[in-house]
Amino acid sequence: LVKHREMFTDKVVTWLKKGFVAGPFKTPLPGFRPNRVIGIIQQNKLRPVMDLPAPQGESYSDSMPPLATRKVVMGSAHDFSFLAREVGLSGTMSKFDMEVTYN
């Protein structure tokens, strides 16, 4: 992990500048819930990831009402091809992901 610390720090600073995350905080605000950032090693890089399920019982994930979020499923290439043909050239494709996730 030590060999990736500069890359990890640069990514977190970029997140701060783009407003994806905020901090560090000296004194928590009322109702403040921090989420830790962890690093996932992928090939020759360390990818920062928000650890939203932690800590158990006090996490961001725990604060979400079950019906407030939609279940997201991965579509197959087969299904996508039929949908793309159905909507035609005027269709728009989007994905739910942060810009920096795989950079």
PDB file of C-alpha atoms in Angstrom, residues 6-93:
ATOM      1  CA  GLU A   6       0.910   9.419  -3.546  1.00  0.00           C
ATOM      2  CA  MET A   7      -1.544   8.164  -6.180  1.00  0.00           C
ATOM      3  CA  PHE A   8      -4.174   7.567  -3.476  1.00  0.00           C
ATOM      4  CA  THR A   9      -3.671  11.050  -2.012  1.00  0.00           C
ATOM      5  CA  ASP A  10      -3.902  12.645  -5.461  1.00  0.00           C
ATOM      6  CA  LYS A  11      -7.205  10.856  -6.149  1.00  0.00           C
ATOM      7  CA  VAL A  12      -8.705  11.959  -2.825  1.00  0.00           C
ATOM      8  CA  VAL A  13      -7.586  15.562  -3.431  1.00  0.00           C
ATOM      9  CA  THR A  14      -9.223  15.419  -6.870  1.00  0.00           C
ATOM     10  CA  TRP A  15     -12.450  14.177  -5.224  1.00  0.00           C
ATOM     11  CA  LEU A  16     -12.271  17.102  -2.768  1.00  0.00           C
ATOM     12  CA  LYS A  17     -11.768  19.647  -5.559  1.00  0.00           C
ATOM     13  CA  LYS A  18     -14.673  18.220  -7.589  1.00  0.00           C
ATOM     14  CA  GLY A  19     -16.973  18.145  -4.545  1.00  0.00           C
ATOM     15  CA  PHE A  20     -17.404  14.351  -4.445  1.00  0.00           C
ATOM     16  CA  VAL A  21     -16.222  14.353  -0.806  1.00  0.00           C
ATOM     17  CA  ALA A  22     -15.655  16.957   1.911  1.00  0.00           C
ATOM     18  CA  GLY A  23     -13.292  17.221   4.831  1.00  0.00           C
ATOM     19  CA  PRO A  24     -11.238  16.764   6.863  1.00  0.00           C
ATOM     20  CA  PHE A  25     -13.328  17.988   9.801  1.00  0.00           C
ATOM     21  CA  LYS A  26     -11.976  18.932  13.231  1.00  0.00           C
ATOM     22  CA  THR A  27     -15.394  18.966  14.918  1.00  0.00           C
ATOM     23  CA  PRO A  28     -18.334  16.914  13.642  1.00  0.00           C
ATOM     24  CA  LEU A  29     -21.504  18.771  12.737  1.00  0.00           C
ATOM     25  CA  PRO A  30     -24.857  17.785  14.301  1.00  0.00           C
ATOM     26  CA  GLY A  31     -26.044  14.571  12.629  1.00  0.00           C
ATOM     27  CA  PHE A  32     -22.623  14.169  11.013  1.00  0.00           C
ATOM     28  CA  ARG A  33     -21.899  10.681   9.635  1.00  0.00           C
ATOM     29  CA  PRO A  34     -18.373  10.145   8.327  1.00  0.00           C
ATOM     30  CA  ASN A  35     -17.590   7.485   5.758  1.00  0.00           C
ATOM     31  CA  ARG A  36     -14.110   6.115   5.525  1.00  0.00           C
ATOM     32  CA  VAL A  37     -12.197   5.845   2.280  1.00  0.00           C
ATOM     33  CA  ILE A  38     -10.443   2.554   1.591  1.00  0.00           C
ATOM     34  CA  GLY A  39      -8.071   1.516  -1.173  1.00  0.00           C
ATOM     35  CA  ILE A  40      -8.596  -1.400  -3.549  1.00  0.00           C
ATOM     36  CA  ILE A  41      -5.426  -2.633  -5.280  1.00  0.00           C
ATOM     37  CA  GLN A  42      -6.029  -3.178  -9.009  1.00  0.00           C
ATOM     38  CA  GLN A  43      -3.057  -4.222 -11.124  1.00  0.00           C
ATOM     39  CA  ASN A  44      -0.529  -1.369 -10.776  1.00  0.00           C
ATOM     40  CA  LYS A  45      -2.760   1.150  -9.026  1.00  0.00           C
ATOM     41  CA  LEU A  46      -4.734   1.750  -5.859  1.00  0.00           C
ATOM     42  CA  ARG A  47      -8.365   2.751  -6.400  1.00  0.00           C
ATOM     43  CA  PRO A  48      -9.972   4.798  -3.592  1.00  0.00           C
ATOM     44  CA  VAL A  49     -13.489   3.639  -2.706  1.00  0.00           C
ATOM     45  CA  MET A  50     -16.020   5.085  -0.270  1.00  0.00           C
ATOM     46  CA  ASP A  51     -16.788   2.397   2.318  1.00  0.00           C
ATOM     47  CA  LEU A  52     -20.508   3.210   2.647  1.00  0.00           C
ATOM     48  CA  PRO A  53     -21.548  -0.012   4.487  1.00  0.00           C
ATOM     49  CA  ALA A  54     -19.232   0.738   7.460  1.00  0.00           C
ATOM     50  CA  PRO A  55     -19.509   0.986  10.403  1.00  0.00           C
ATOM     51  CA  GLN A  56     -22.351  -1.496  10.733  1.00  0.00           C
ATOM     52  CA  GLY A  57     -25.427   0.073  12.313  1.00  0.00           C
ATOM     53  CA  GLU A  58     -24.227   3.659  11.735  1.00  0.00           C
ATOM     54  CA  SER A  59     -23.322   3.631   8.057  1.00  0.00           C
ATOM     55  CA  TYR A  60     -24.667   5.582   5.109  1.00  0.00           C
ATOM     56  CA  SER A  61     -26.168   2.351   3.797  1.00  0.00           C
ATOM     57  CA  ASP A  62     -27.948   1.739   7.121  1.00  0.00           C
ATOM     58  CA  SER A  63     -29.505   5.215   6.974  1.00  0.00           C
ATOM     59  CA  MET A  64     -31.258   4.570   3.654  1.00  0.00           C
ATOM     60  CA  PRO A  65     -34.902   3.439   3.894  1.00  0.00           C
ATOM     61  CA  PRO A  66     -35.286   0.155   1.964  1.00  0.00           C
ATOM     62  CA  LEU A  67     -37.905   1.568  -0.409  1.00  0.00           C
ATOM     63  CA  ALA A  68     -35.924   4.766  -1.142  1.00  0.00           C
ATOM     64  CA  THR A  69     -33.520   3.044  -3.501  1.00  0.00           C
ATOM     65  CA  ARG A  70     -34.114   1.103  -6.687  1.00  0.00           C
ATOM     66  CA  LYS A  71     -32.624  -2.315  -7.147  1.00  0.00           C
ATOM     67  CA  VAL A  72     -29.996  -2.040  -9.846  1.00  0.00           C
ATOM     68  CA  VAL A  73     -29.233  -5.036 -12.003  1.00  0.00           C
ATOM     69  CA  MET A  74     -26.557  -5.492 -14.618  1.00  0.00           C
ATOM     70  CA  GLY A  75     -27.999  -5.670 -18.111  1.00  0.00           C
ATOM     71  CA  SER A  76     -26.690  -8.139 -20.638  1.00  0.00           C
ATOM     72  CA  ALA A  77     -25.195  -7.139 -23.974  1.00  0.00           C
ATOM     73  CA  HIS A  78     -28.032  -9.083 -25.621  1.00  0.00           C
ATOM     74  CA  ASP A  79     -30.737  -7.071 -23.794  1.00  0.00           C
ATOM     75  CA  PHE A  80     -28.910  -3.797 -24.461  1.00  0.00           C
ATOM     76  CA  SER A  81     -28.677  -4.480 -28.194  1.00  0.00           C
ATOM     77  CA  PHE A  82     -32.427  -5.073 -28.464  1.00  0.00           C
ATOM     78  CA  LEU A  83     -33.223  -1.990 -26.387  1.00  0.00           C
ATOM     79  CA  ALA A  84     -30.838   0.164 -28.452  1.00  0.00           C
ATOM     80  CA  ARG A  85     -32.529  -0.986 -31.633  1.00  0.00           C
ATOM     81  CA  GLU A  86     -35.974  -0.314 -30.143  1.00  0.00           C
ATOM     82  CA  VAL A  87     -35.225   3.304 -29.086  1.00  0.00           C
ATOM     83  CA  GLY A  88     -33.286   4.091 -32.256  1.00  0.00           C
ATOM     84  CA  LEU A  89     -30.834   6.880 -32.952  1.00  0.00           C
ATOM     85  CA  SER A  90     -32.684   9.346 -30.707  1.00  0.00           C
ATOM     86  CA  GLY A  91     -32.075   7.185 -27.624  1.00  0.00           C
ATOM     87  CA  THR A  92     -29.686   8.148 -24.836  1.00  0.00           C
ATOM     88  CA  MET A  93     -27.548   5.753 -22.826  1.00  0.00           C
TER      89      MET A  93
END
